[in-house]
Amino acid sequence: MSHDSTAAPEAAARKLSGRRRKEIVAVLLFSGGPIFESSIPLSVFGIDRQDAGVPRYRLLVCAGEEGPLRTTGGLELTAPNGLEAISRAGTVVVPAWRSITSPPPEEALDALRRAHEEGARIVGLCTGAFVLAAAGLLDGRPATTHWMYAPTLAKRYPSVHVDPRELFVDDGDVLTSAGTAAGIDLCLHIVRTDHGNEAAGALARRLVVPPRRSGGQERYLDRSLPEEIGADPLAEVVAWALEHLHEQFDVETLAARAYMSRRTFDRRFRSLTGSAPLQWLITQRVLQAQRLLETSDYSVDEVAGRCGFRSPVALRGHFRRQLGSSPAAYRAAYRARRPQGEKPADSESSPPPQVPQEAPVPLQTRRTAAAHTVGATSSSVSTESGRQGAEVYAAGRPSLPGQRSAP
């Protein structure tokens, strides 16, 4: 896990102001927000499940702007509290923001800044990360959001270290998650942090979800790029790279095609896509390998060659780090799920013998800013034990699969 340890002393010193209570969770809602994401923290923190061994939180639902608040399907919501209620909360959750292109209300941003200054834990689920970034709370910090919006977040807020691979990122007093289901993962992580593994496990059973999910967002990534890249000179280079993934070329080759130095190319590419070019290129090669494993009968060695990897060993290493299993195990699991009798798209022979599926290997978490080292280190997992009665939301919790925590 990569995170600047210099931030730890400041995070460790943060304590709640006298009027705030750590058991109070405020959920900040806006008009136009999706109802599913909005309902996640309401369900996790707003229902009394003490009979199942889940400690109770006190929920405050707050309107971030004048109501009524319109949401998915034309529903109208009336929040019982306004922004003033945030002043009592030890945790403030922004479950979603209506548009990644429009600025949040300044009054809501001021309330979030005050809450953070007074020691509250600030949480952004999915596009809620854009609200935290607009408030300046993610400056210089690692963060994530839905993979589809990560490039826009990175481009609009270049001081934020956006990692589109993570399910959620815990940076001590500021936490962010990827889309929809990852919001549940992060809320469970908060319960686990506050009250321990047993409480989080009990809540997960009531919600009928896994207490912890392995891997990250890699398996959901596609070849999509931000719309704004279409008018940029780099668009031609990106298109060429996607069309020539079967060839062996490196980032220096792409930089030369763009008539740029490697350093300039890295900077321009990151500003447009939200990721370092080497990270992006490896991801595209793995995605191509994934498609070939699903739709063809090529051997793993042949797949490696057709995706531009220098050896099958390189393919296996990157494939495992990004998707949590070996190529052979992935193909076996995919074919086991496919309807009986269906053949790969370009195959005329019967599927090969089943290969026993291997246990997923969680992705090693690391800062996007250091993404040029993707594949240089092996995957690792650390376990976490819960803490009872913590008065401070400090950095220092070990990482979980698909999640980054502060050191």
CSV table of C-alpha atoms in Angstrom, one decimal:
chain,number,residue,atom,x,y,z
A,1,MET,CA,0.0,0.0,0.0
A,2,SER,CA,1.3,3.4,-0.9
A,3,HIS,CA,0.4,6.5,1.0
A,4,ASP,CA,2.5,9.4,2.4
A,5,SER,CA,3.1,8.8,6.0
A,6,THR,CA,3.6,12.5,6.6
A,7,ALA,CA,-0.2,12.9,6.7
A,8,ALA,CA,-0.6,10.4,9.5
A,9,PRO,CA,0.3,12.6,12.5
A,10,GLU,CA,-2.2,15.3,11.4
A,11,ALA,CA,-4.9,12.7,11.0
A,12,ALA,CA,-4.1,11.0,14.3
A,13,ALA,CA,-4.4,14.3,16.1
A,14,ARG,CA,-7.9,15.1,14.8
A,15,LYS,CA,-10.7,14.9,17.5
A,16,LEU,CA,-14.3,15.7,17.4
A,17,SER,CA,-15.4,19.1,18.7
A,18,GLY,CA,-17.4,19.0,21.9
A,19,ARG,CA,-20.8,19.4,20.2
A,20,ARG,CA,-20.3,16.5,17.8
A,21,ARG,CA,-21.0,12.8,18.6
A,22,LYS,CA,-19.3,9.9,16.9
A,23,GLU,CA,-22.5,7.8,16.9
A,24,ILE,CA,-24.4,10.5,14.9
A,25,VAL,CA,-24.3,10.1,11.1
A,26,ALA,CA,-25.6,12.9,8.9
A,27,VAL,CA,-26.6,12.0,5.3
A,28,LEU,CA,-26.5,15.0,3.0
A,29,LEU,CA,-29.1,14.7,0.1
A,30,PHE,CA,-29.4,16.9,-3.0
A,31,SER,CA,-32.1,17.2,-5.6
A,32,GLY,CA,-31.5,15.0,-8.6
A,33,GLY,CA,-29.5,12.4,-6.7
A,34,PRO,CA,-30.1,8.7,-7.6
A,35,ILE,CA,-32.3,7.1,-5.0
A,36,PHE,CA,-30.3,3.8,-4.7
A,37,GLU,CA,-27.1,5.4,-3.7
A,38,SER,CA,-29.0,7.8,-1.4
A,39,SER,CA,-30.7,4.9,0.3
A,40,ILE,CA,-27.5,3.0,1.2
A,41,PRO,CA,-26.4,5.0,4.2
A,42,LEU,CA,-30.0,5.5,5.3
A,43,SER,CA,-30.4,1.7,5.5
A,44,VAL,CA,-27.0,1.0,7.0
A,45,PHE,CA,-27.1,3.7,9.7
A,46,GLY,CA,-30.8,4.5,10.1
A,47,ILE,CA,-32.3,1.1,11.0
A,48,ASP,CA,-32.1,-0.2,14.5
A,49,ARG,CA,-30.6,-3.7,14.3
A,50,GLN,CA,-29.4,-4.1,17.9
A,51,ASP,CA,-31.3,-7.4,18.1
A,52,ALA,CA,-28.8,-8.8,15.5
A,53,GLY,CA,-25.8,-7.5,17.4
A,54,VAL,CA,-25.3,-4.3,15.3
A,55,PRO,CA,-24.6,-1.2,17.5
A,56,ARG,CA,-27.1,1.6,16.8
A,57,TYR,CA,-26.2,4.8,15.1
A,58,ARG,CA,-28.2,8.0,15.2
A,59,LEU,CA,-29.2,9.1,11.7
A,60,LEU,CA,-29.8,12.7,10.6
A,61,VAL,CA,-31.1,13.2,7.1
A,62,CYS,CA,-30.2,16.6,5.9
A,63,ALA,CA,-31.1,18.6,2.8
A,64,GLY,CA,-28.1,20.1,1.1
A,65,GLU,CA,-30.4,22.7,-0.7
A,66,GLU,CA,-33.9,24.0,-0.7
A,67,GLY,CA,-36.5,21.2,-1.2
A,68,PRO,CA,-38.5,19.3,-2.1
A,69,LEU,CA,-35.7,17.1,-3.4
A,70,ARG,CA,-36.5,15.3,-6.6
A,71,THR,CA,-34.9,12.0,-7.3
A,72,THR,CA,-35.0,8.9,-9.5
A,73,GLY,CA,-38.4,8.3,-11.2
A,74,GLY,CA,-39.7,11.8,-10.3
A,75,LEU,CA,-40.1,11.0,-6.6
A,76,GLU,CA,-40.0,14.0,-4.2
A,77,LEU,CA,-38.3,13.8,-0.9
A,78,THR,CA,-38.5,16.1,2.1
A,79,ALA,CA,-35.5,15.9,4.4
A,80,PRO,CA,-36.4,16.5,8.1
A,81,ASN,CA,-33.2,18.5,8.7
A,82,GLY,CA,-31.2,21.3,7.0
A,83,LEU,CA,-27.5,22.0,6.9
A,84,GLU,CA,-27.5,23.2,10.5
A,85,ALA,CA,-28.0,19.6,11.7
A,86,ILE,CA,-24.6,18.6,10.3
A,87,SER,CA,-23.0,20.4,13.2
A,88,ARG,CA,-23.9,17.6,15.5
A,89,ALA,CA,-22.6,14.7,13.4
A,90,GLY,CA,-19.3,12.8,13.9
A,91,THR,CA,-19.7,11.3,10.4
A,92,VAL,CA,-21.1,13.1,7.3
A,93,VAL,CA,-22.0,11.1,4.2
A,94,VAL,CA,-22.6,12.5,0.7
A,95,PRO,CA,-24.1,9.5,-1.1
A,96,ALA,CA,-24.2,11.0,-4.6
A,97,TRP,CA,-24.2,14.2,-6.6
A,98,ARG,CA,-26.6,14.9,-9.4
A,99,SER,CA,-24.1,16.0,-12.1
A,100,ILE,CA,-20.4,15.7,-12.4
A,101,THR,CA,-20.4,18.8,-14.6
A,102,SER,CA,-22.2,21.2,-12.2
A,103,PRO,CA,-20.9,22.8,-9.0
A,104,PRO,CA,-22.5,21.9,-5.6
A,105,PRO,CA,-24.1,24.6,-3.5
A,106,GLU,CA,-21.5,26.7,-1.7
A,107,GLU,CA,-23.5,26.6,1.5
A,108,ALA,CA,-23.2,22.8,1.5
A,109,LEU,CA,-19.5,23.0,0.8
A,110,ASP,CA,-19.0,25.4,3.7
A,111,ALA,CA,-20.9,23.0,6.0
A,112,LEU,CA,-18.6,20.1,4.9
A,113,ARG,CA,-15.5,22.1,5.4
A,114,ARG,CA,-16.6,23.1,8.9
A,115,ALA,CA,-17.4,19.5,9.8
A,116,HIS,CA,-14.0,18.4,8.7
A,117,GLU,CA,-12.3,21.2,10.6
A,118,GLU,CA,-14.2,20.1,13.7
A,119,GLY,CA,-12.9,16.5,13.4
A,120,ALA,CA,-15.9,14.8,11.6
A,121,ARG,CA,-15.3,11.9,9.3
A,122,ILE,CA,-16.4,12.9,5.8
A,123,VAL,CA,-17.6,10.2,3.4
A,124,GLY,CA,-18.4,10.4,-0.4
A,125,LEU,CA,-20.1,7.5,-2.1
A,126,CYS,CA,-19.8,7.3,-5.9
A,127,THR,CA,-20.2,10.8,-7.4
A,128,GLY,CA,-20.3,12.2,-3.8
A,129,ALA,CA,-16.6,12.3,-4.3
A,130,PHE,CA,-17.1,15.3,-6.6
A,131,VAL,CA,-18.7,17.2,-3.7
A,132,LEU,CA,-15.8,16.4,-1.4
A,133,ALA,CA,-13.4,17.5,-4.1
A,134,ALA,CA,-15.2,20.7,-4.7
A,135,ALA,CA,-15.0,21.4,-1.0
A,136,GLY,CA,-11.2,20.9,-1.2
A,137,LEU,CA,-11.3,18.0,1.1
A,138,LEU,CA,-9.6,15.6,-1.3
A,139,ASP,CA,-6.6,17.8,-2.2
A,140,GLY,CA,-3.4,15.8,-2.0
A,141,ARG,CA,-5.3,12.7,-0.9
A,142,PRO,CA,-6.0,9.3,-2.6
A,143,ALA,CA,-9.6,8.9,-3.6
A,144,THR,CA,-11.9,6.9,-5.9
A,145,THR,CA,-15.3,7.1,-7.6
A,146,HIS,CA,-17.2,5.2,-10.2
A,147,TRP,CA,-14.6,4.1,-12.9
A,148,MET,CA,-16.6,5.8,-15.6
A,149,TYR,CA,-16.3,9.2,-13.8
A,150,ALA,CA,-12.8,8.8,-12.5
A,151,PRO,CA,-11.1,10.5,-15.5
A,152,THR,CA,-13.3,13.5,-15.2
A,153,LEU,CA,-12.6,13.7,-11.4
A,154,ALA,CA,-8.9,13.5,-12.1
A,155,LYS,CA,-9.0,16.1,-14.8
A,156,ARG,CA,-11.1,18.6,-12.9
A,157,TYR,CA,-9.3,18.2,-9.6
A,158,PRO,CA,-5.6,17.5,-10.6
A,159,SER,CA,-4.5,17.7,-6.9
A,160,VAL,CA,-6.6,14.6,-6.1
A,161,HIS,CA,-4.9,11.2,-6.5
A,162,VAL,CA,-7.7,9.4,-8.2
A,163,ASP,CA,-7.5,5.6,-8.4
A,164,PRO,CA,-10.3,4.1,-10.6
A,165,ARG,CA,-9.3,0.6,-9.6
A,166,GLU,CA,-10.4,0.7,-5.9
A,167,LEU,CA,-13.8,-0.3,-4.5
A,168,PHE,CA,-13.2,2.3,-1.8
A,169,VAL,CA,-10.4,4.4,-0.3
A,170,ASP,CA,-10.0,5.0,3.5
A,171,ASP,CA,-7.7,8.0,4.1
A,172,GLY,CA,-8.5,8.2,7.8
A,173,ASP,CA,-10.9,11.1,8.2
A,174,VAL,CA,-12.0,11.3,4.5
A,175,LEU,CA,-13.3,8.2,2.7
A,176,THR,CA,-14.6,7.6,-0.9
A,177,SER,CA,-16.1,4.7,-2.7
A,178,ALA,CA,-16.8,3.5,-6.2
A,179,GLY,CA,-20.4,3.2,-7.6
A,180,THR,CA,-23.5,1.7,-6.1
A,181,ALA,CA,-22.6,-1.6,-4.5
A,182,ALA,CA,-19.2,-0.3,-3.4
A,183,GLY,CA,-21.1,2.2,-1.3
A,184,ILE,CA,-22.3,-0.8,0.7
A,185,ASP,CA,-18.7,-2.0,1.0
A,186,LEU,CA,-17.6,1.3,2.4
A,187,CYS,CA,-20.5,1.6,4.9
A,188,LEU,CA,-19.7,-1.9,6.1
A,189,HIS,CA,-16.1,-0.9,6.5
A,190,ILE,CA,-17.1,2.0,8.6
A,191,VAL,CA,-19.1,-0.2,10.9
A,192,ARG,CA,-16.2,-2.6,11.1
A,193,THR,CA,-13.9,0.3,11.9
A,194,ASP,CA,-16.2,1.6,14.7
A,195,HIS,CA,-17.4,-1.7,16.2
A,196,GLY,CA,-15.3,-4.6,14.9
A,197,ASN,CA,-15.6,-7.5,12.6
A,198,GLU,CA,-18.4,-9.2,14.4
A,199,ALA,CA,-20.8,-6.2,14.2
A,200,ALA,CA,-20.0,-5.7,10.5
A,201,GLY,CA,-20.5,-9.4,9.8
A,202,ALA,CA,-23.9,-9.3,11.6
A,203,LEU,CA,-24.9,-6.3,9.5
A,204,ALA,CA,-23.8,-8.0,6.3
A,205,ARG,CA,-25.9,-11.1,7.1
A,206,ARG,CA,-28.9,-8.9,7.6
A,207,LEU,CA,-28.3,-7.1,4.3
A,208,VAL,CA,-27.5,-10.4,2.6
A,209,VAL,CA,-24.2,-9.2,1.2
A,210,PRO,CA,-20.7,-10.4,1.6
A,211,PRO,CA,-18.9,-8.8,4.5
A,212,ARG,CA,-15.9,-8.2,2.3
A,213,ARG,CA,-15.5,-8.3,-1.4
A,214,SER,CA,-12.2,-9.1,-3.1
A,215,GLY,CA,-10.7,-7.3,-6.1
A,216,GLY,CA,-11.5,-3.9,-7.3
A,217,GLN,CA,-13.2,-2.2,-10.2
A,218,GLU,CA,-10.9,-3.6,-12.9
A,219,ARG,CA,-13.3,-6.3,-13.9
A,220,TYR,CA,-15.9,-3.7,-14.8
A,221,LEU,CA,-13.6,-1.3,-16.8
A,222,ASP,CA,-14.1,-1.1,-20.5
A,223,ARG,CA,-12.3,0.7,-23.3
A,224,SER,CA,-14.3,3.9,-22.8
A,225,LEU,CA,-12.4,7.2,-22.6
A,226,PRO,CA,-13.7,10.7,-21.7
A,227,GLU,CA,-15.7,12.3,-24.5
A,228,GLU,CA,-13.4,15.4,-24.3
A,229,ILE,CA,-10.4,13.4,-25.6
A,230,GLY,CA,-12.0,13.2,-29.0
A,231,ALA,CA,-10.9,16.7,-29.8
A,232,ASP,CA,-7.4,16.3,-28.4
A,233,PRO,CA,-4.3,15.4,-30.5
A,234,LEU,CA,-3.7,12.4,-28.2
A,235,ALA,CA,-7.0,10.9,-29.5
A,236,GLU,CA,-5.2,9.5,-32.6
A,237,VAL,CA,-2.5,8.0,-30.5
A,238,VAL,CA,-5.0,6.3,-28.2
A,239,ALA,CA,-7.0,5.0,-31.1
A,240,TRP,CA,-3.8,3.6,-32.7
A,241,ALA,CA,-2.9,1.9,-29.4
A,242,LEU,CA,-6.3,0.2,-29.1
A,243,GLU,CA,-6.0,-1.0,-32.7
A,244,HIS,CA,-2.5,-2.4,-32.2
A,245,LEU,CA,-2.7,-4.1,-28.8
A,246,HIS,CA,-1.6,-7.3,-30.5
A,247,GLU,CA,1.8,-5.7,-31.1
A,248,GLN,CA,4.6,-5.3,-28.6
A,249,PHE,CA,5.1,-1.6,-28.0
A,250,ASP,CA,5.6,0.5,-24.9
A,251,VAL,CA,4.8,4.0,-23.6
A,252,GLU,CA,7.9,5.4,-25.3
A,253,THR,CA,6.4,4.3,-28.6
A,254,LEU,CA,3.2,6.2,-27.9
A,255,ALA,CA,5.1,9.3,-26.8
A,256,ALA,CA,7.1,9.2,-30.0
A,257,ARG,CA,3.9,8.9,-32.1
A,258,ALA,CA,2.6,12.0,-30.2
A,259,TYR,CA,5.8,13.9,-30.9
A,260,MET,CA,6.3,14.4,-27.1
A,261,SER,CA,8.9,13.6,-24.5
A,262,ARG,CA,8.0,10.7,-22.2
A,263,ARG,CA,7.5,13.1,-19.3
A,264,THR,CA,5.2,15.5,-21.3
A,265,PHE,CA,3.3,12.6,-22.7
A,266,ASP,CA,2.7,11.1,-19.2
A,267,ARG,CA,1.5,14.4,-17.9
A,268,ARG,CA,-0.9,15.1,-20.9
A,269,PHE,CA,-2.2,11.5,-20.9
A,270,ARG,CA,-3.0,11.6,-17.1
A,271,SER,CA,-4.7,14.9,-17.4
A,272,LEU,CA,-7.0,13.5,-20.1
A,273,THR,CA,-7.7,10.0,-18.9
A,274,GLY,CA,-7.1,10.1,-15.2
A,275,SER,CA,-4.5,7.4,-15.2
A,276,ALA,CA,-0.8,7.0,-16.1
A,277,PRO,CA,-0.3,5.7,-19.7
A,278,LEU,CA,1.5,2.5,-18.6
A,279,GLN,CA,-1.4,1.6,-16.2
A,280,TRP,CA,-3.9,2.3,-19.0
A,281,LEU,CA,-2.0,0.3,-21.5
A,282,ILE,CA,-1.7,-2.7,-19.2
A,283,THR,CA,-5.4,-2.5,-18.4
A,284,GLN,CA,-6.3,-2.5,-22.1
A,285,ARG,CA,-4.1,-5.5,-22.7
A,286,VAL,CA,-5.7,-7.4,-19.8
A,287,LEU,CA,-9.2,-6.5,-21.0
A,288,GLN,CA,-8.3,-7.8,-24.5
A,289,ALA,CA,-7.0,-11.0,-23.0
A,290,GLN,CA,-10.2,-11.3,-21.0
A,291,ARG,CA,-12.3,-11.0,-24.1
A,292,LEU,CA,-10.2,-13.6,-26.0
A,293,LEU,CA,-10.4,-16.1,-23.1
A,294,GLU,CA,-14.2,-15.7,-23.2
A,295,THR,CA,-14.7,-15.8,-27.0
A,296,SER,CA,-11.9,-18.1,-28.4
A,297,ASP,CA,-10.1,-21.4,-27.8
A,298,TYR,CA,-6.6,-19.8,-28.1
A,299,SER,CA,-4.2,-21.2,-25.5
A,300,VAL,CA,-3.0,-18.9,-22.8
A,301,ASP,CA,0.3,-18.6,-24.5
A,302,GLU,CA,-1.5,-17.6,-27.8
A,303,VAL,CA,-3.7,-15.1,-25.9
A,304,ALA,CA,-0.6,-13.5,-24.4
A,305,GLY,CA,1.0,-13.0,-27.8
A,306,ARG,CA,-2.2,-11.6,-29.3
A,307,CYS,CA,-2.5,-9.1,-26.5
A,308,GLY,CA,1.0,-7.7,-26.8
A,309,PHE,CA,2.5,-9.3,-23.7
A,310,ARG,CA,6.1,-10.3,-24.0
A,311,SER,CA,5.5,-13.7,-22.4
A,312,PRO,CA,2.7,-15.8,-20.9
A,313,VAL,CA,4.2,-15.2,-17.5
A,314,ALA,CA,3.7,-11.4,-17.9
A,315,LEU,CA,0.0,-12.0,-18.9
A,316,ARG,CA,-0.6,-14.3,-15.9
A,317,GLY,CA,0.9,-11.8,-13.5
A,318,HIS,CA,-1.0,-8.7,-14.7
A,319,PHE,CA,-4.2,-10.8,-15.2
A,320,ARG,CA,-4.1,-12.1,-11.6
A,321,ARG,CA,-3.4,-8.6,-10.2
A,322,GLN,CA,-6.2,-7.0,-12.1
A,323,LEU,CA,-8.9,-9.7,-12.1
A,324,GLY,CA,-8.0,-11.8,-9.1
A,325,SER,CA,-7.4,-15.2,-10.8
A,326,SER,CA,-5.2,-16.8,-13.4
A,327,PRO,CA,-6.3,-16.8,-17.1
A,328,ALA,CA,-7.0,-20.5,-17.1
A,329,ALA,CA,-9.1,-20.3,-14.0
A,330,TYR,CA,-11.0,-17.3,-15.4
A,331,ARG,CA,-11.8,-19.1,-18.6
A,332,ALA,CA,-13.0,-22.2,-16.7
A,333,ALA,CA,-15.2,-20.2,-14.5
A,334,TYR,CA,-16.6,-18.2,-17.4
A,335,ARG,CA,-17.4,-21.4,-19.4
A,336,ALA,CA,-19.0,-23.0,-16.3
A,337,ARG,CA,-21.5,-20.1,-16.2
A,338,ARG,CA,-22.2,-20.1,-20.0
A,339,PRO,CA,-25.4,-21.8,-21.1
A,340,GLN,CA,-24.8,-25.4,-22.0
A,341,GLY,CA,-24.0,-26.0,-25.7
A,342,GLU,CA,-22.9,-22.4,-26.4
A,343,LYS,CA,-19.5,-22.2,-28.1
A,344,PRO,CA,-16.9,-19.4,-28.1
A,345,ALA,CA,-17.5,-17.0,-30.9
A,346,ASP,CA,-14.6,-18.0,-33.1
A,347,SER,CA,-14.4,-21.7,-32.1
A,348,GLU,CA,-15.6,-24.7,-33.9
A,349,SER,CA,-14.3,-27.2,-31.4
A,350,SER,CA,-15.7,-28.3,-28.1
A,351,PRO,CA,-14.5,-26.4,-25.0
A,352,PRO,CA,-11.3,-27.7,-23.4
A,353,PRO,CA,-11.4,-29.7,-20.2
A,354,GLN,CA,-12.4,-27.7,-17.1
A,355,VAL,CA,-9.6,-26.2,-15.1
A,356,PRO,CA,-10.1,-26.0,-11.4
A,357,GLN,CA,-10.8,-22.4,-10.3
A,358,GLU,CA,-8.2,-20.8,-8.1
A,359,ALA,CA,-9.0,-18.7,-5.1
A,360,PRO,CA,-9.0,-14.9,-6.0
A,361,VAL,CA,-5.9,-13.0,-5.2
A,362,PRO,CA,-6.8,-9.5,-4.0
A,363,LEU,CA,-5.4,-6.5,-5.8
A,364,GLN,CA,-2.6,-4.7,-4.0
A,365,THR,CA,-3.7,-1.2,-3.4
A,366,ARG,CA,-1.5,1.6,-4.5
A,367,ARG,CA,-1.6,5.3,-5.3
A,368,THR,CA,-2.5,6.2,-8.9
A,369,ALA,CA,0.3,8.7,-8.9
A,370,ALA,CA,2.7,5.8,-8.8
A,371,ALA,CA,0.9,3.7,-11.4
A,372,HIS,CA,4.0,3.5,-13.5
A,373,THR,CA,5.0,0.6,-11.2
A,374,VAL,CA,1.9,-1.4,-12.0
A,375,GLY,CA,3.0,-5.1,-12.2
A,376,ALA,CA,6.3,-4.5,-10.5
A,377,THR,CA,5.2,-5.7,-7.2
A,378,SER,CA,3.3,-8.7,-6.0
A,379,SER,CA,-0.2,-8.7,-4.7
A,380,SER,CA,-0.7,-8.6,-0.9
A,381,VAL,CA,-3.4,-8.7,1.6
A,382,SER,CA,-3.6,-7.5,5.1
A,383,THR,CA,-6.3,-8.2,7.7
A,384,GLU,CA,-8.0,-5.8,9.9
A,385,SER,CA,-9.3,-6.1,13.4
A,386,GLY,CA,-12.1,-3.7,14.6
A,387,ARG,CA,-11.7,-1.1,17.3
A,388,GLN,CA,-14.2,-0.4,20.0
A,389,GLY,CA,-15.0,3.1,21.3
A,390,ALA,CA,-12.6,5.0,19.0
A,391,GLU,CA,-12.9,8.7,19.7
A,392,VAL,CA,-10.7,9.7,16.8
A,393,TYR,CA,-11.2,8.8,13.1
A,394,ALA,CA,-7.4,8.4,12.5
A,395,ALA,CA,-5.3,6.9,9.8
A,396,GLY,CA,-3.6,3.6,10.4
A,397,ARG,CA,-6.1,0.8,9.5
A,398,PRO,CA,-4.7,-2.0,7.2
A,399,SER,CA,-6.1,-2.5,3.8
A,400,LEU,CA,-8.8,-4.8,2.7
A,401,PRO,CA,-9.2,-6.3,-0.8
A,402,GLY,CA,-10.4,-3.7,-3.2
A,403,GLN,CA,-9.8,-0.9,-0.7
A,404,ARG,CA,-7.0,1.4,0.3
A,405,SER,CA,-6.5,2.7,3.8
A,406,ALA,CA,-4.2,5.3,5.2
A,407,PRO,CA,-1.0,4.0,6.8
